Amino acid sequence: MSSPATQPDFGSARPGGRTARTRAAVRDATLAELAAHGYRGLTVDGVAERSGVHRTTVYRRWGGVDGLVVDALDLAGEDGWQPPDTGGFAGDCRALAAEVHRSFADPAQGAASAAVVAASFQSPRAAEALRGFYADRNARSEVIVSRAVDRGELPAGTDAAAVVRAVVAPLFHRLFITREPLDAGVAEQAAEAAVAAALAGVFQLPSGA
Amino acid sequence: MSSPATQPDFGSARPGGRTARTRAAVRDATLAELAAHGYRGLTVDGVAERSGVHRTTVYRRWGGVDGLVVDALDLAGEDGWQPPDTGGFAGDCRALAAEVHRSFADPAQGAASAAVVAASFQSPRAAEALRGFYADRNARSEVIVSRAVDRGELPAGTDAAAVVRAVVAPLFHRLFITREPLDAGVAEQAAEAAVAAALAGVFQLPSGA
């Protein structure tokens, strides 16, 4: 199973070693608590109890609630995720949108991801960590565009970051702003719209280079 | 000054009469408190003090904090807002995106709107009211597409709701998810991408009618 594109895959980074296992256990507990009780209900005691890691250890290493959320996002960003590589630009964009849709549709992962987005509205540190996570995810996704330029599918000077944002923005808009249902067809349409706009030259950088 | 497109213009609906003035005063106070302290810091006492309306009146008529947020959104939805009408499809889409950008860039209105979005993550009733507000706003905006179809600029069977969502989604994605800066150029690019996709037939309804 591949990791999700532009949201945290909280389950994939499992480095070995005792410290790393503790970190993963605390991360899992943080996300489970966040999904169950929201940011407002997230406590060091709750995470300590759920993870089996002593609360003094949690306080010492993570500082508190904000540190727990930030580290969960940092850990999610340490995975080896790469965007889909289907051999073609339109296929890559469709696969990217489909990954985002599937990961939010997954009950456990979707709840954890939504809880982190919600936390970002209540904690400036969570917001900054989430901003960094998405910036990294989007930067990794830009290879979809550079490959398309190399293949001659897109004009040189296409703003790769703009294309990637265009693919995923409609999905997040439905999930978190208008709260409309998301399905595979919506994801596919978002990808196709971004592809059509890119082919029409909408995302050309001003310099053209 | 026109009202904003797809977010609440909390200042424009000012019906006459004592009851209406009280409602507007409480709405103003609710948004100011929300912008200053967030949903978590919103209290009936704070709204009563700021509005000059007695707290027992606020409790009786609005019930509590959730009722205050819901009524502020209901009141915002009672205005006479209509989408831009520039005489052309691309111009209408650009003007719509520019309105959203300007209204979020306005310090007072932007803060209130952002606070309502934040509240929707903490209160199911606020989320439902916001969902209803956007559904109504987007429905009113669909005339942009029907006019374009009538003019022969777009093929019949274009999904108007999908076009409108495509115009504004990238703006909300930046503001509330990736927390990247928003400027007039980003708004224009979002509009142009939606226009290119619509012209390419991406938003055609399956029936084609």
GROMACS .gro file of C-alpha atoms in nm:
model
  418
    1MET     CA    1   0.000   0.000   0.000
    2SER     CA    2   0.141   0.333  -0.098
    3SER     CA    3   0.159   0.633   0.130
    4PRO     CA    4  -0.077   0.921   0.075
    5ALA     CA    5   0.022   1.210  -0.136
    6THR     CA    6  -0.041   1.532   0.034
    7GLN     CA    7  -0.140   1.433   0.380
    8PRO     CA    8   0.040   1.251   0.655
    9ASP     CA    9   0.063   0.876   0.637
   10PHE     CA   10   0.102   0.831   1.005
   11GLY     CA   11   0.162   0.460   0.989
   12SER     CA   12   0.448   0.414   0.748
   13ALA     CA   13   0.758   0.546   0.921
   14ARG     CA   14   0.869   0.273   1.158
   15PRO     CA   15   1.239   0.299   1.207
   16GLY     CA   16   1.398   0.038   1.430
   17GLY     CA   17   1.553   0.075   1.774
   18ARG     CA   18   1.408   0.130   2.117
   19THR     CA   19   1.398   0.509   2.096
   20ALA     CA   20   1.236   0.495   1.756
   21ARG     CA   21   0.980   0.243   1.878
   22THR     CA   22   0.893   0.467   2.170
   23ARG     CA   23   0.857   0.759   1.935
   24ALA     CA   24   0.628   0.560   1.704
   25ALA     CA   25   0.420   0.439   1.999
   26VAL     CA   26   0.377   0.794   2.126
   27ARG     CA   27   0.293   0.912   1.776
   28ASP     CA   28   0.029   0.640   1.737
   29ALA     CA   29  -0.121   0.727   2.074
   30THR     CA   30  -0.119   1.099   1.995
   31LEU     CA   31  -0.311   1.045   1.672
   32ALA     CA   32  -0.556   0.802   1.828
   33GLU     CA   33  -0.626   1.046   2.111
   34LEU     CA   34  -0.656   1.333   1.865
   35ALA     CA   35  -0.897   1.138   1.647
   36ALA     CA   36  -1.102   1.034   1.949
   37HIS     CA   37  -1.111   1.355   2.151
   38GLY     CA   38  -0.986   1.637   1.929
   39TYR     CA   39  -0.706   1.877   2.006
   40ARG     CA   40  -0.898   2.014   2.301
   41GLY     CA   41  -0.916   1.670   2.457
   42LEU     CA   42  -0.554   1.578   2.388
   43THR     CA   43  -0.355   1.538   2.709
   44VAL     CA   44  -0.010   1.409   2.797
   45ASP     CA   45  -0.172   1.174   3.047
   46GLY     CA   46  -0.399   1.029   2.781
   47VAL     CA   47  -0.108   0.975   2.543
   48ALA     CA   48   0.106   0.824   2.819
   49GLU     CA   49  -0.166   0.583   2.919
   50ARG     CA   50  -0.248   0.477   2.563
   51SER     CA   51   0.116   0.438   2.456
   52GLY     CA   52   0.241   0.272   2.772
   53VAL     CA   53   0.521   0.528   2.786
   54HIS     CA   54   0.564   0.689   3.127
   55ARG     CA   55   0.417   1.039   3.150
   56THR     CA   56   0.740   1.187   3.284
   57THR     CA   57   0.915   1.054   2.973
   58VAL     CA   58   0.649   1.209   2.750
   59TYR     CA   59   0.679   1.544   2.929
   60ARG     CA   60   1.058   1.536   2.914
   61ARG     CA   61   1.088   1.444   2.546
   62TRP     CA   62   0.783   1.613   2.394
   63GLY     CA   63   0.723   1.899   2.635
   64GLY     CA   64   0.347   1.885   2.606
   65VAL     CA   65   0.051   1.860   2.378
   66ASP     CA   66   0.185   2.085   2.101
   67GLY     CA   67   0.514   1.899   2.095
   68LEU     CA   68   0.329   1.572   2.050
   69VAL     CA   69   0.136   1.700   1.748
   70VAL     CA   70   0.444   1.857   1.592
   71ASP     CA   71   0.648   1.539   1.633
   72ALA     CA   72   0.372   1.326   1.481
   73LEU     CA   73   0.385   1.546   1.171
   74ASP     CA   74   0.764   1.550   1.168
   75LEU     CA   75   0.770   1.172   1.184
   76ALA     CA   76   0.513   1.147   0.904
   77GLY     CA   77   0.738   1.366   0.691
   78GLU     CA   78   1.035   1.136   0.741
   79ASP     CA   79   0.891   0.855   0.530
   80GLY     CA   80   1.009   0.773   0.182
   81TRP     CA   81   0.694   0.877   0.006
   82GLN     CA   82   0.718   0.949  -0.364
   83PRO     CA   83   0.433   1.054  -0.592
   84PRO     CA   84   0.274   0.812  -0.838
   85ASP     CA   85   0.467   0.737  -1.156
   86THR     CA   86   0.226   0.602  -1.417
   87GLY     CA   87   0.428   0.698  -1.721
   88GLY     CA   88   0.211   0.992  -1.819
   89PHE     CA   89   0.119   1.335  -1.684
   90ALA     CA   90  -0.258   1.292  -1.673
   91GLY     CA   91  -0.226   0.949  -1.516
   92ASP     CA   92   0.011   1.078  -1.249
   93CYS     CA   93  -0.228   1.360  -1.159
   94ARG     CA   94  -0.525   1.123  -1.143
   95ALA     CA   95  -0.330   0.880  -0.926
   96LEU     CA   96  -0.221   1.163  -0.694
   97ALA     CA   97  -0.580   1.284  -0.647
   98ALA     CA   98  -0.698   0.926  -0.598
   99GLU     CA   99  -0.436   0.874  -0.325
  100VAL     CA  100  -0.554   1.179  -0.135
  101HIS     CA  101  -0.914   1.065  -0.167
  102ARG     CA  102  -0.838   0.711  -0.052
  103SER     CA  103  -0.633   0.819   0.245
  104PHE     CA  104  -0.908   1.047   0.374
  105ALA     CA  105  -1.165   0.775   0.306
  106ASP     CA  106  -0.968   0.531   0.522
  107PRO     CA  107  -1.140   0.546   0.863
  108ALA     CA  108  -0.834   0.545   1.090
  109GLN     CA  109  -0.602   0.749   0.873
  110GLY     CA  110  -0.873   0.987   0.763
  111ALA     CA  111  -0.975   1.059   1.121
  112ALA     CA  112  -0.616   1.122   1.228
  113SER     CA  113  -0.551   1.352   0.932
  114ALA     CA  114  -0.870   1.547   0.986
  115ALA     CA  115  -0.785   1.580   1.354
  116VAL     CA  116  -0.445   1.726   1.268
  117VAL     CA  117  -0.606   1.980   1.034
  118ALA     CA  118  -0.851   2.071   1.310
  119ALA     CA  119  -0.563   2.106   1.557
  120SER     CA  120  -0.395   2.351   1.320
  121PHE     CA  121  -0.681   2.593   1.385
  122GLN     CA  122  -0.619   2.584   1.757
  123SER     CA  123  -0.243   2.562   1.785
  124PRO     CA  124   0.000   2.789   1.598
  125ARG     CA  125   0.273   2.527   1.640
  126ALA     CA  126   0.052   2.258   1.489
  127ALA     CA  127  -0.035   2.496   1.204
  128GLU     CA  128   0.332   2.560   1.135
  129ALA     CA  129   0.416   2.188   1.143
  130LEU     CA  130   0.127   2.111   0.908
  131ARG     CA  131   0.235   2.391   0.674
  132GLY     CA  132   0.584   2.240   0.666
  133PHE     CA  133   0.448   1.893   0.603
  134TYR     CA  134   0.241   2.005   0.306
  135ALA     CA  135   0.524   2.215   0.165
  136ASP     CA  136   0.748   1.908   0.167
  137ARG     CA  137   0.478   1.682   0.022
  138ASN     CA  138   0.402   1.927  -0.257
  139ALA     CA  139   0.772   1.973  -0.331
  140ARG     CA  140   0.816   1.595  -0.365
  141SER     CA  141   0.515   1.586  -0.599
  142GLU     CA  142   0.666   1.840  -0.837
  143VAL     CA  143   0.857   1.560  -1.011
  144ILE     CA  144   0.527   1.472  -1.179
  145VAL     CA  145   0.551   1.801  -1.366
  146SER     CA  146   0.924   1.790  -1.441
  147ARG     CA  147   0.884   1.441  -1.587
  148ALA     CA  148   0.598   1.569  -1.803
  149VAL     CA  149   0.814   1.857  -1.925
  150ASP     CA  150   1.097   1.613  -2.003
  151ARG     CA  151   0.855   1.396  -2.200
  152GLY     CA  152   0.734   1.698  -2.395
  153GLU     CA  153   0.383   1.668  -2.251
  154LEU     CA  154   0.398   2.013  -2.088
  155PRO     CA  155   0.573   2.332  -2.193
  156ALA     CA  156   0.898   2.421  -2.016
  157GLY     CA  157   0.842   2.686  -1.751
  158THR     CA  158   0.532   2.521  -1.607
  159ASP     CA  159   0.504   2.604  -1.236
  160ALA     CA  160   0.518   2.255  -1.085
  161ALA     CA  161   0.403   2.363  -0.741
  162ALA     CA  162   0.099   2.537  -0.888
  163VAL     CA  163   0.000   2.224  -1.078
  164VAL     CA  164   0.030   2.003  -0.772
  165ARG     CA  165  -0.173   2.242  -0.558
  166ALA     CA  166  -0.439   2.260  -0.829
  167VAL     CA  167  -0.476   1.881  -0.829
  168VAL     CA  168  -0.540   1.853  -0.456
  169ALA     CA  169  -0.702   2.186  -0.359
  170PRO     CA  170  -1.058   2.090  -0.463
  171LEU     CA  171  -1.041   1.780  -0.243
  172PHE     CA  172  -0.937   1.970   0.069
  173HIS     CA  173  -1.194   2.240  -0.007
  174ARG     CA  174  -1.475   1.985  -0.002
  175LEU     CA  175  -1.344   1.799   0.300
  176PHE     CA  176  -1.274   2.094   0.528
  177ILE     CA  177  -1.455   2.403   0.401
  178THR     CA  178  -1.779   2.322   0.222
  179ARG     CA  179  -1.795   1.976   0.384
  180GLU     CA  180  -1.938   1.819   0.074
  181PRO     CA  181  -1.896   1.450  -0.003
  182LEU     CA  182  -1.581   1.336  -0.178
  183ASP     CA  183  -1.575   1.040  -0.413
  184ALA     CA  184  -1.348   0.893  -0.677
  185GLY     CA  185  -1.524   1.089  -0.950
  186VAL     CA  186  -1.463   1.420  -0.775
  187ALA     CA  187  -1.095   1.333  -0.734
  188GLU     CA  188  -1.066   1.240  -1.100
  189GLN     CA  189  -1.236   1.563  -1.209
  190ALA     CA  190  -0.998   1.769  -0.994
  191ALA     CA  191  -0.702   1.601  -1.161
  192GLU     CA  192  -0.847   1.649  -1.509
  193ALA     CA  193  -0.915   2.017  -1.442
  194ALA     CA  194  -0.555   2.071  -1.333
  195VAL     CA  195  -0.428   1.884  -1.638
  196ALA     CA  196  -0.646   2.089  -1.876
  197ALA     CA  197  -0.529   2.413  -1.715
  198ALA     CA  198  -0.163   2.305  -1.731
  199LEU     CA  199  -0.197   2.207  -2.098
  200ALA     CA  200  -0.360   2.545  -2.168
  201GLY     CA  201  -0.054   2.716  -2.020
  202VAL     CA  202  -0.229   2.863  -1.715
  203PHE     CA  203   0.055   2.758  -1.484
  204GLN     CA  204   0.337   2.902  -1.693
  205LEU     CA  205   0.586   3.095  -1.481
  206PRO     CA  206   0.612   3.462  -1.578
  207SER     CA  207   0.972   3.422  -1.696
  208GLY     CA  208   0.866   3.139  -1.923
  209ALA     CA  209   1.177   2.944  -1.834
  210MET     CA  210  -1.845   4.803  -0.213
  211SER     CA  211  -1.977   4.465  -0.312
  212SER     CA  212  -2.028   4.177  -0.076
  213PRO     CA  213  -1.789   3.887  -0.089
  214ALA     CA  214  -1.856   3.592  -0.306
  215THR     CA  215  -1.818   3.275  -0.119
  216GLN     CA  216  -1.769   3.381   0.235
  217PRO     CA  217  -1.986   3.569   0.478
  218ASP     CA  218  -2.007   3.945   0.446
  219PHE     CA  219  -2.096   3.999   0.804
  220GLY     CA  220  -2.151   4.370   0.770
  221SER     CA  221  -2.397   4.413   0.490
  222ALA     CA  222  -2.730   4.282   0.615
  223ARG     CA  223  -2.870   4.562   0.829
  224PRO     CA  224  -3.247   4.540   0.827
  225GLY     CA  225  -3.435   4.808   1.015
  226GLY     CA  226  -3.636   4.781   1.335
  227ARG     CA  227  -3.540   4.738   1.696
  228THR     CA  228  -3.529   4.358   1.689
  229ALA     CA  229  -3.320   4.361   1.374
  230ARG     CA  230  -3.082   4.617   1.524
  231THR     CA  231  -3.040   4.401   1.833
  232ARG     CA  232  -2.973   4.100   1.612
  233ALA     CA  233  -2.713   4.294   1.412
  234ALA     CA  234  -2.548   4.423   1.730
  235VAL     CA  235  -2.524   4.071   1.872
  236ARG     CA  236  -2.392   3.943   1.538
  237ASP     CA  237  -2.124   4.213   1.531
  238ALA     CA  238  -2.024   4.136   1.889
  239THR     CA  239  -2.017   3.761   1.820
  240LEU     CA  240  -1.781   3.805   1.527
  241ALA     CA  241  -1.560   4.052   1.710
  242GLU     CA  242  -1.531   3.816   2.008
  243LEU     CA  243  -1.470   3.523   1.776
  244ALA     CA  244  -1.198   3.710   1.587
  245ALA     CA  245  -1.037   3.823   1.914
  246HIS     CA  246  -1.058   3.508   2.124
  247GLY     CA  247  -1.154   3.221   1.893
  248TYR     CA  248  -1.443   2.981   1.936
  249ARG     CA  249  -1.297   2.853   2.258
  250GLY     CA  250  -1.297   3.203   2.406
  251LEU     CA  251  -1.645   3.292   2.283
  252THR     CA  252  -1.889   3.342   2.573
  253VAL     CA  253  -2.241   3.474   2.607
  254ASP     CA  254  -2.116   3.715   2.872
  255GLY     CA  255  -1.851   3.853   2.636
  256VAL     CA  256  -2.105   3.901   2.357
  257ALA     CA  257  -2.354   4.060   2.595
  258GLU     CA  258  -2.097   4.304   2.726
  259ARG     CA  259  -1.966   4.400   2.383
  260SER     CA  260  -2.310   4.436   2.224
  261GLY     CA  261  -2.478   4.612   2.514
  262VAL     CA  262  -2.759   4.356   2.496
  263HIS     CA  263  -2.851   4.204   2.832
  264ARG     CA  264  -2.711   3.856   2.886
  265THR     CA  265  -3.052   3.714   2.976
  266THR     CA  266  -3.180   3.838   2.640
  267VAL     CA  267  -2.886   3.676   2.463
  268TYR     CA  268  -2.944   3.346   2.644
  269ARG     CA  269  -3.317   3.355   2.574
  270ARG     CA  270  -3.293   3.436   2.205
  271TRP     CA  271  -2.971   3.263   2.102
  272GLY     CA  272  -2.948   2.983   2.357
  273GLY     CA  273  -2.572   2.994   2.381
  274VAL     CA  274  -2.245   3.012   2.196
  275ASP     CA  275  -2.341   2.779   1.910
  276GLY     CA  276  -2.664   2.967   1.853
  277LEU     CA  277  -2.470   3.291   1.824
  278VAL     CA  278  -2.237   3.153   1.557
  279VAL     CA  279  -2.521   2.992   1.363
  280ASP     CA  280  -2.727   3.311   1.365
  281ALA     CA  281  -2.432   3.520   1.248
  282LEU     CA  282  -2.401   3.290   0.946
  283ASP     CA  283  -2.777   3.286   0.889
  284LEU     CA  284  -2.783   3.665   0.892
  285ALA     CA  285  -2.487   3.682   0.651
  286GLY     CA  286  -2.680   3.454   0.416
  287GLU     CA  287  -2.984   3.686   0.415
  288ASP     CA  288  -2.808   3.960   0.219
  289GLY     CA  289  -2.876   4.030  -0.146
  290TRP     CA  290  -2.538   3.920  -0.271
  291GLN     CA  291  -2.509   3.838  -0.638
  292PRO     CA  292  -2.195   3.724  -0.819
  293PRO     CA  293  -2.001   3.961  -1.047
  294ASP     CA  294  -2.147   4.026  -1.392
  295THR     CA  295  -1.871   4.154  -1.619
  296GLY     CA  296  -2.027   4.048  -1.946
  297GLY     CA  297  -1.796   3.753  -2.003
  298PHE     CA  298  -1.728   3.414  -1.848
  299ALA     CA  299  -1.357   3.459  -1.784
  300GLY     CA  300  -1.410   3.807  -1.642
  301ASP     CA  301  -1.683   3.683  -1.409
  302CYS     CA  302  -1.459   3.404  -1.278
  303ARG     CA  303  -1.168   3.642  -1.225
  304ALA     CA  304  -1.392   3.891  -1.045
  305LEU     CA  305  -1.533   3.614  -0.825
  306ALA     CA  306  -1.186   3.496  -0.723
  307ALA     CA  307  -1.075   3.855  -0.666
  308GLU     CA  308  -1.372   3.917  -0.436
  309VAL     CA  309  -1.285   3.617  -0.222
  310HIS     CA  310  -0.925   3.729  -0.205
  311ARG     CA  311  -1.016   4.087  -0.112
  312SER     CA  312  -1.260   3.986   0.155
  313PHE     CA  313  -1.007   3.763   0.328
  314ALA     CA  314  -0.743   4.033   0.291
  315ASP     CA  315  -0.969   4.283   0.468
  316PRO     CA  316  -0.848   4.277   0.831
  317ALA     CA  317  -1.183   4.285   1.011
  318GLN     CA  318  -1.382   4.075   0.770
  319GLY     CA  319  -1.098   3.836   0.706
  320ALA     CA  320  -1.048   3.773   1.076
  321ALA     CA  321  -1.419   3.713   1.132
  322SER     CA  322  -1.442   3.477   0.836
  323ALA     CA  323  -1.135   3.284   0.941
  324ALA     CA  324  -1.271   3.260   1.295
  325VAL     CA  325  -1.595   3.112   1.165
  326VAL     CA  326  -1.404   2.852   0.964
  327ALA     CA  327  -1.202   2.769   1.275
  328ALA     CA  328  -1.524   2.741   1.478
  329SER     CA  329  -1.657   2.489   1.227
  330PHE     CA  330  -1.383   2.250   1.339
  331GLN     CA  331  -1.496   2.269   1.698
  332SER     CA  332  -1.873   2.290   1.673
  333PRO     CA  333  -2.088   2.059   1.459
  334ARG     CA  334  -2.363   2.322   1.456
  335ALA     CA  335  -2.121   2.587   1.328
  336ALA     CA  336  -1.996   2.340   1.066
  337GLU     CA  337  -2.350   2.273   0.946
  338ALA     CA  338  -2.431   2.645   0.932
  339LEU     CA  339  -2.112   2.715   0.738
  340ARG     CA  340  -2.186   2.429   0.501
  341GLY     CA  341  -2.530   2.579   0.436
  342PHE     CA  342  -2.385   2.924   0.385
  343TYR     CA  343  -2.137   2.804   0.122
  344ALA     CA  344  -2.398   2.587  -0.051
  345ASP     CA  345  -2.619   2.895  -0.089
  346ARG     CA  346  -2.330   3.117  -0.201
  347ASN     CA  347  -2.215   2.864  -0.458
  348ALA     CA  348  -2.571   2.816  -0.583
  349ARG     CA  349  -2.607   3.191  -0.635
  350SER     CA  350  -2.276   3.194  -0.824
  351GLU     CA  351  -2.391   2.933  -1.073
  352VAL     CA  352  -2.555   3.207  -1.281
  353ILE     CA  353  -2.204   3.290  -1.402
  354VAL     CA  354  -2.202   2.957  -1.581
  355SER     CA  355  -2.560   2.963  -1.707
  356ARG     CA  356  -2.499   3.308  -1.857
  357ALA     CA  357  -2.184   3.175  -2.026
  358VAL     CA  358  -2.380   2.883  -2.169
  359ASP     CA  359  -2.650   3.123  -2.295
  360ARG     CA  360  -2.382   3.335  -2.463
  361GLY     CA  361  -2.236   3.029  -2.628
  362GLU     CA  362  -1.909   3.063  -2.435
  363LEU     CA  363  -1.948   2.725  -2.269
  364PRO     CA  364  -2.108   2.402  -2.386
  365ALA     CA  365  -2.455   2.317  -2.256
  366GLY     CA  366  -2.438   2.061  -1.979
  367THR     CA  367  -2.151   2.229  -1.796
  368ASP     CA  368  -2.176   2.158  -1.422
  369ALA     CA  369  -2.210   2.510  -1.285
  370ALA     CA  370  -2.146   2.411  -0.924
  371ALA     CA  371  -1.824   2.234  -1.021
  372VAL     CA  372  -1.698   2.542  -1.205
  373VAL     CA  373  -1.772   2.773  -0.912
  374ARG     CA  374  -1.603   2.540  -0.665
  375ALA     CA  375  -1.300   2.515  -0.893
  376VAL     CA  376  -1.263   2.894  -0.899
  377VAL     CA  377  -1.254   2.933  -0.522
  378ALA     CA  378  -1.109   2.603  -0.394
  379PRO     CA  379  -0.741   2.697  -0.447
  380LEU     CA  380  -0.789   3.013  -0.240
  381PHE     CA  381  -0.937   2.832   0.058
  382HIS     CA  382  -0.673   2.559   0.026
  383ARG     CA  383  -0.396   2.816   0.065
  384LEU     CA  384  -0.568   3.010   0.341
  385PHE     CA  385  -0.671   2.722   0.564
  386ILE     CA  386  -0.475   2.409   0.474
  387THR     CA  387  -0.129   2.485   0.340
  388ARG     CA  388  -0.134   2.837   0.493
  389GLU     CA  389   0.053   2.983   0.201
  390PRO     CA  390   0.023   3.351   0.111
  391LEU     CA  391  -0.263   3.459  -0.110
  392ASP     CA  392  -0.236   3.747  -0.354
  393ALA     CA  393  -0.422   3.887  -0.652
  394GLY     CA  394  -0.208   3.685  -0.892
  395VAL     CA  395  -0.294   3.358  -0.719
  396ALA     CA  396  -0.663   3.446  -0.732
  397GLU     CA  397  -0.640   3.526  -1.103
  398GLN     CA  398  -0.456   3.202  -1.176
  399ALA     CA  399  -0.722   3.003  -0.991
  400ALA     CA  400  -0.991   3.165  -1.204
  401GLU     CA  401  -0.798   3.107  -1.525
  402ALA     CA  402  -0.741   2.741  -1.441
  403ALA     CA  403  -1.114   2.690  -1.382
  404VAL     CA  404  -1.195   2.868  -1.709
  405ALA     CA  405  -0.946   2.657  -1.907
  406ALA     CA  406  -1.086   2.337  -1.755
  407ALA     CA  407  -1.444   2.444  -1.827
  408LEU     CA  408  -1.359   2.530  -2.187
  409ALA     CA  409  -1.188   2.192  -2.222
  410GLY     CA  410  -1.512   2.023  -2.117
  411VAL     CA  411  -1.384   1.887  -1.785
  412PHE     CA  412  -1.697   1.998  -1.599
  413GLN     CA  413  -1.947   1.847  -1.843
  414LEU     CA  414  -2.223   1.661  -1.663
  415PRO     CA  415  -2.237   1.291  -1.754
  416SER     CA  416  -2.577   1.328  -1.921
  417GLY     CA  417  -2.439   1.601  -2.142
  418ALA     CA  418  -2.754   1.805  -2.100
   0.00000   0.00000   0.00000
